[in-house]
Tab-separated table of C-alpha atoms in Angstrom:
chain	number	residue	atom	x	y	z
A	47	SER	CA	28.609	-27.014	-5.537
A	48	ASP	CA	28.247	-24.525	-8.387
A	49	SER	CA	26.820	-21.912	-6.035
A	50	PRO	CA	29.159	-19.041	-5.173
A	51	LEU	CA	27.953	-19.577	-1.616
A	52	GLY	CA	29.333	-23.110	-1.642
A	53	ALA	CA	28.412	-24.993	1.524
A	54	PHE	CA	26.218	-22.149	2.770
A	55	GLY	CA	23.512	-23.009	0.259
A	56	ASP	CA	20.553	-20.709	-0.389
A	57	LEU	CA	20.845	-17.491	1.601
A	58	SER	CA	18.156	-15.589	-0.285
A	59	ALA	CA	15.728	-13.539	1.772
A	60	ALA	CA	12.938	-16.050	1.197
A	61	ALA	CA	15.094	-18.960	2.300
A	62	CYS	CA	16.122	-17.155	5.483
A	63	LEU	CA	12.558	-16.453	6.596
A	64	SER	CA	10.933	-18.677	9.159
A	65	ASP	CA	7.464	-20.069	8.473
A	66	GLU	CA	6.098	-17.506	10.942
A	67	GLN	CA	7.807	-14.633	9.090
A	68	GLU	CA	6.485	-15.897	5.755
A	69	ALA	CA	2.961	-16.038	7.180
A	70	THR	CA	3.362	-12.499	8.512
A	71	ASP	CA	4.528	-11.264	5.096
A	72	LYS	CA	1.502	-12.870	3.423
A	73	ASP	CA	-0.785	-11.283	6.028
A	74	GLN	CA	0.814	-7.866	5.473
A	75	ASN	CA	0.360	-8.239	1.721
A	76	SER	CA	-3.343	-9.001	2.112
A	77	VAL	CA	-3.755	-6.075	4.548
A	78	SER	CA	-2.039	-3.751	2.077
A	79	ARG	CA	-4.175	-5.081	-0.766
A	80	VAL	CA	-7.419	-4.332	1.124
A	81	LEU	CA	-6.314	-0.840	2.148
A	82	ILE	CA	-4.853	0.114	-1.241
A	83	THR	CA	-8.000	-1.124	-2.995
A	84	TRP	CA	-10.156	1.042	-0.738
A	85	PHE	CA	-7.825	4.008	-1.276
A	86	LEU	CA	-7.936	3.674	-5.070
A	87	ASP	CA	-11.720	3.306	-5.041
A	88	HIS	CA	-11.979	6.543	-3.017
A	89	MET	CA	-9.126	8.500	-4.592
A	90	GLU	CA	-11.202	11.673	-4.996
A	91	ASN	CA	-11.773	11.756	-1.218
A	92	PRO	CA	-9.511	9.231	0.541
A	93	TYR	CA	-10.783	9.976	4.029
A	94	PRO	CA	-12.733	7.008	5.433
A	95	ASN	CA	-15.565	7.842	7.799
A	96	PRO	CA	-15.771	6.057	11.171
A	97	SER	CA	-17.934	3.205	9.860
A	98	GLU	CA	-15.591	2.666	6.894
A	99	LYS	CA	-12.588	2.642	9.254
A	100	GLU	CA	-14.322	0.032	11.387
A	101	ALA	CA	-15.098	-2.114	8.318
A	102	LEU	CA	-11.491	-1.820	7.107
A	103	ALA	CA	-10.219	-2.710	10.579
A	104	GLN	CA	-12.393	-5.822	10.656
A	105	ALA	CA	-11.354	-6.819	7.121
A	106	THR	CA	-7.651	-6.447	7.870
A	107	GLY	CA	-7.367	-7.401	11.529
A	108	LEU	CA	-5.955	-3.968	12.354
A	109	THR	CA	-7.318	-1.548	14.926
A	110	THR	CA	-9.197	1.536	13.741
A	111	SER	CA	-6.258	3.576	15.004
A	112	GLN	CA	-3.876	1.580	12.785
A	113	VAL	CA	-6.195	2.067	9.788
A	114	THR	CA	-6.270	5.816	10.502
A	115	THR	CA	-2.476	5.946	10.685
A	116	TRP	CA	-2.088	3.889	7.487
A	117	MET	CA	-4.447	6.241	5.601
A	118	LEU	CA	-2.661	9.308	6.967
A	119	ASN	CA	0.717	7.949	5.870
A	120	MET	CA	-0.574	6.970	2.416
A	121	ARG	CA	-2.004	10.431	1.828
A	122	LYS	CA	1.065	12.234	3.196
A	123	ARG	CA	3.760	10.114	1.517
A	124	HIS	CA	2.160	9.345	-1.833
A	125	TRP	CA	-1.220	10.898	-2.619
A	126	ILE	CA	-0.632	14.574	-1.670
A	127	PRO	CA	2.756	14.877	-3.406
A	128	MET	CA	1.263	13.415	-6.584
A	129	GLN	CA	-1.881	15.575	-6.462
A	130	SER	CA	0.149	18.736	-5.900
A	131	GLY	CA	2.743	17.880	-8.566
A	132	ARG	CA	5.581	18.320	-6.054
A	133	ARG	CA	7.497	15.373	-7.488
A	134	GLN	CA	7.501	12.792	-10.248
A	135	PRO	CA	5.911	9.390	-9.564
A	136	ARG	CA	8.306	6.796	-8.140
A	137	SER	CA	5.986	3.793	-8.353
A	138	LEU	CA	2.984	2.510	-10.265
A	139	LEU	CA	0.757	3.490	-7.348
A	140	GLU	CA	2.088	7.055	-7.403
A	141	PHE	CA	1.599	7.158	-11.177
A	142	VAL	CA	-2.056	6.231	-10.669
A	143	PHE	CA	-2.351	8.988	-8.056
A	144	ALA	CA	-0.644	11.516	-10.353
A	145	THR	CA	-3.000	10.744	-13.214
A	146	ARG	CA	-5.960	10.730	-10.814
A	147	GLY	CA	-6.737	7.204	-11.932
A	148	ASP	CA	-7.138	8.243	-15.571
A	149	VAL	CA	-4.959	5.416	-16.828
A	150	ARG	CA	-5.875	3.693	-20.062
A	151	VAL	CA	-4.485	0.360	-21.149
A	152	LEU	CA	-3.536	0.260	-24.785
A	153	PRO	CA	-4.795	-2.692	-26.849
């Protein structure tokens, strides 16, 4: 075989995942997508009220406690440092936070 792995074949991360792990990854991606979308839509005040937390929990399959923790971590790790200017953005999401969503796409 031309592969440097020879007889071991494909040892990429995707190939090593079980079907159950792949399903979990897809679920986590959709959960993140829902929560990040909400966060970006509410960037001026990213503190969901109890009814919003309940709606997010139902949409994602998380508990309201997990939604609360996710929001807390997002604000603490990404949003607050970008709003305060304590560090340079390390990701596209942090760039959006740093520019307070004032991002324009050039033609």
